[in-house]
Amino acid sequence: MSKIDQLKTSPLCKQESTVRGDCYRFTILTPYLIRMEYEAEGNFEDRATQSVINRDFEPQIFHVIDEKDNLQIITEAIHVLYDKKRFSKNGLTVKVKYNLTAYHSIWNYSDPVKDLRGTARTLDGIDGSTELEHGMISRDGFSIIDDSNSFLIQEDGWLEPRRDGVIDLYFFGYGRNYRLCLKDFFKLTGETPLLPKYALGNWWSRFYRYTEQTYRALLERFEEEKLPFTVAVMDMDWHLTAIDPKYGSGWTGYTWNRELFHDPAGFMNFLHEKGLRITLNVHPADGVRAHEEMYTAMARELEVDSDKEIPITFDVTNQEFIKAYFKYLHHTNEKDGVDFWWLDWQQGNSSKVVGLDPLWMLNHFHYLDLLRTGKRALILSRYAGIGSHRYPIGFSGDTIISWKSLEFQPYFTANASNVGFGWWSHDIGGHMNGIRDDELSTRWLQFGVFSPILRLHSSGSMFNGKEPWRYNKIAHGIMNYFLRLRHQLLPYLYTMNYRSSVEGEPLIQPMYYQFPEVSEAYEVRNQYYFGSELIVAPITEPMDHSLNLAKVKVWLPEGIYIDFFCGRIYDGNRFLEMYRGLANLPVLAKAGSIIPMNGPNEIGNDLSNPKNLEIRIFAGDDGQFELYEDDGESLEYKKGDFVKTVMVLDWNKQFNFKIQAAEGQLSLIPMRRNYTLKLIGFQDMGEIIITSGNKTIQFTKYYDENSNTVELTMAEIDVTKDLLVQFENKPELSVNRVEEILLDFLDQAQIEFQIKERVYQLFKRNSEISKIITELHMMKLNQNLFGVLCEIILAS
């Protein structure tokens, strides 16, 4: 393979970190991570594998006891006991030193590992949940990667199978320091690449027989609706599908259907002019048949008899086929405008070489091949095992349209971080079957906004499109709002993208990553951190139509939390049920959180770093955020071409908010910016002075008492100077307007008027919350009604 097709690896370990015998070798990579090998002839493997590409860790301090039939290796975290024979249950034991459990933190070779699981290859055809593969995170304090059957990566980049009988294990004994475990996992298996910015915007996808004219009309309607999109996904009908039966099925194809798209290059240029990137769906399993435009040239190169129309067999184990595969089937289309490929492999994990998964080969070589452009590579494809995070983005398959499918996806997405797989793309709204349900579609879209990738998708049924205007008026408006919100969040999302790649912190994290010793954190599997600042609890069940609200169980860690949408303030360190109408879902910012966003007038397909920034600052504690910006697509960031801007809320001492001078390659951002600062959860305050350098800045101030928000707007601020917002007095946390919230809820609730009156009067005549709750309980109200009232009254 060419050099561009080779993965950058550092597979050699430090020799001083190894303990070796005639047929065994232990490599102490960190105090918590040990490689354990057994090979009867003593031929140990130093090449990279499909899963592991870096063993060049710093030398570690450890203690060795080496006796005749007893080898012990002791680090600060792990104690290995080994009898120097072929690994066996009785001969190899590893103990994790942390006092986690009475006896579950001891592993004997071949014992099953009890971990919190990782992810799965696909959700194809799944209606609800499915079994997940093993992951790296365990409450017992250890996990294992068995790399014994992983193929080896040769110097030329090609793959070689292992010798039989080899045992090659990696023992992770990180206790419950899950985030450190994950960081070292990325160091061992490779970092998650930085995604191009366009991947974080809205994607339009549909299995539908579009023409150039109907697709242009679709984009015109999006523009009328002011809906931003950055990726156009062309499902399989871009190519010929109705082919002569003598060639087989039209499922695999590479020749444009010019009845639908008479000028493919011109059409893709039009999409680029509209600010969209293009991905084409391919099902490569059937190879190349004689009806394809490129068949003759490709057959000649591969010495296939084209006169007899012999099919070119798809064979990922053949280097010459792989070279021709890219040269004839992909590079020409990429030259015409294709930005990346949707690899829709559905044919299992078997190839001509036993154990070599075609899906892994496609993901690996497609991703590396796209790097030849000098831009960041991207694919859309299913998960192919440990190490798949190196080839984003994951396509979770053809999901069933149902509440059960939606209920599983938040957990499935967050849990994938346990194998470092942080960029799942789901068929938002579901792909097929099911029933029309506007509420379900709206809730699914809301989850999509707060998931890694927002890709709307549906089947080709004329009744199953995901265009917002196809839904009822209320759902239509809510969907439009959330699609715009996704693009408003791009500055925050892109910073989290950088954090994922450089710091090994996935965008989506289970709650137990931050609170590994708190049992409650393991009980809310559908709740997760969305970046460093937000907690999200998607609603995945239908609403109670008598209340016009749906509920979700939420656990709030200790502290103060503020609703991202309405500014309601909650005390933490407890479970509670949160109820929301169709227009929003529980998204909570901890006190001191800072969320940089595009200003509302920046919402569109243009991905330039914005001139207008809206910054949401949440009251109650100190906070800091470092905004990351670069050109969004090239690899120049690796050379230092990026900008960082630090934002600091000093709630406790200096009583100010500061945007520090931007640092880095300033040509990447506007030199002057317009800011809208939304101070959420703040009481209205006295005098505010804003300065930049030695200059006083003019601004407008507005207080929205319904959302507890102070809004400050200012224009043409020099990004090379600090911007300081100084509060005259110590800012105060707002108090929820409980009576107004209660009245609003009761007014819209579809319940008996007498109950409304009784509840409201009860609230008015009692000042003690305990008495109110007690009397509400004695009224024997509907459970959900009682739950809503408790949330309103007991929020803070």
CSV table of C-alpha atoms in Angstrom, one decimal, residues 4 31 126 131-132 157 214 222 266 280 386 484 509 524 536 562 600 670 691 795:
chain,number,residue,atom,x,y,z
A,4,ILE,CA,-0.8,7.6,2.7
A,31,PRO,CA,0.9,1.3,36.9
A,126,ILE,CA,-33.7,-3.9,16.4
A,131,GLU,CA,-26.9,-7.0,23.7
A,132,LEU,CA,-23.7,-5.0,23.9
A,157,GLY,CA,0.4,-1.2,5.9
A,214,THR,CA,-36.7,17.5,-6.5
A,222,PHE,CA,-35.3,24.4,3.8
A,266,GLY,CA,-22.7,20.1,-11.6
A,280,LEU,CA,-22.9,8.8,-1.2
A,386,ILE,CA,-12.0,-2.2,19.5
A,484,ARG,CA,-31.7,25.8,14.4
A,509,GLN,CA,-20.4,10.5,28.9
A,524,VAL,CA,-29.9,6.8,35.3
A,536,VAL,CA,-29.1,15.8,29.3
A,562,ILE,CA,-30.2,25.5,36.1
A,600,PRO,CA,-29.4,33.6,16.2
A,670,PRO,CA,-13.2,37.9,13.1
A,691,THR,CA,-14.6,47.6,29.6
A,795,ALA,CA,-37.2,22.4,42.7
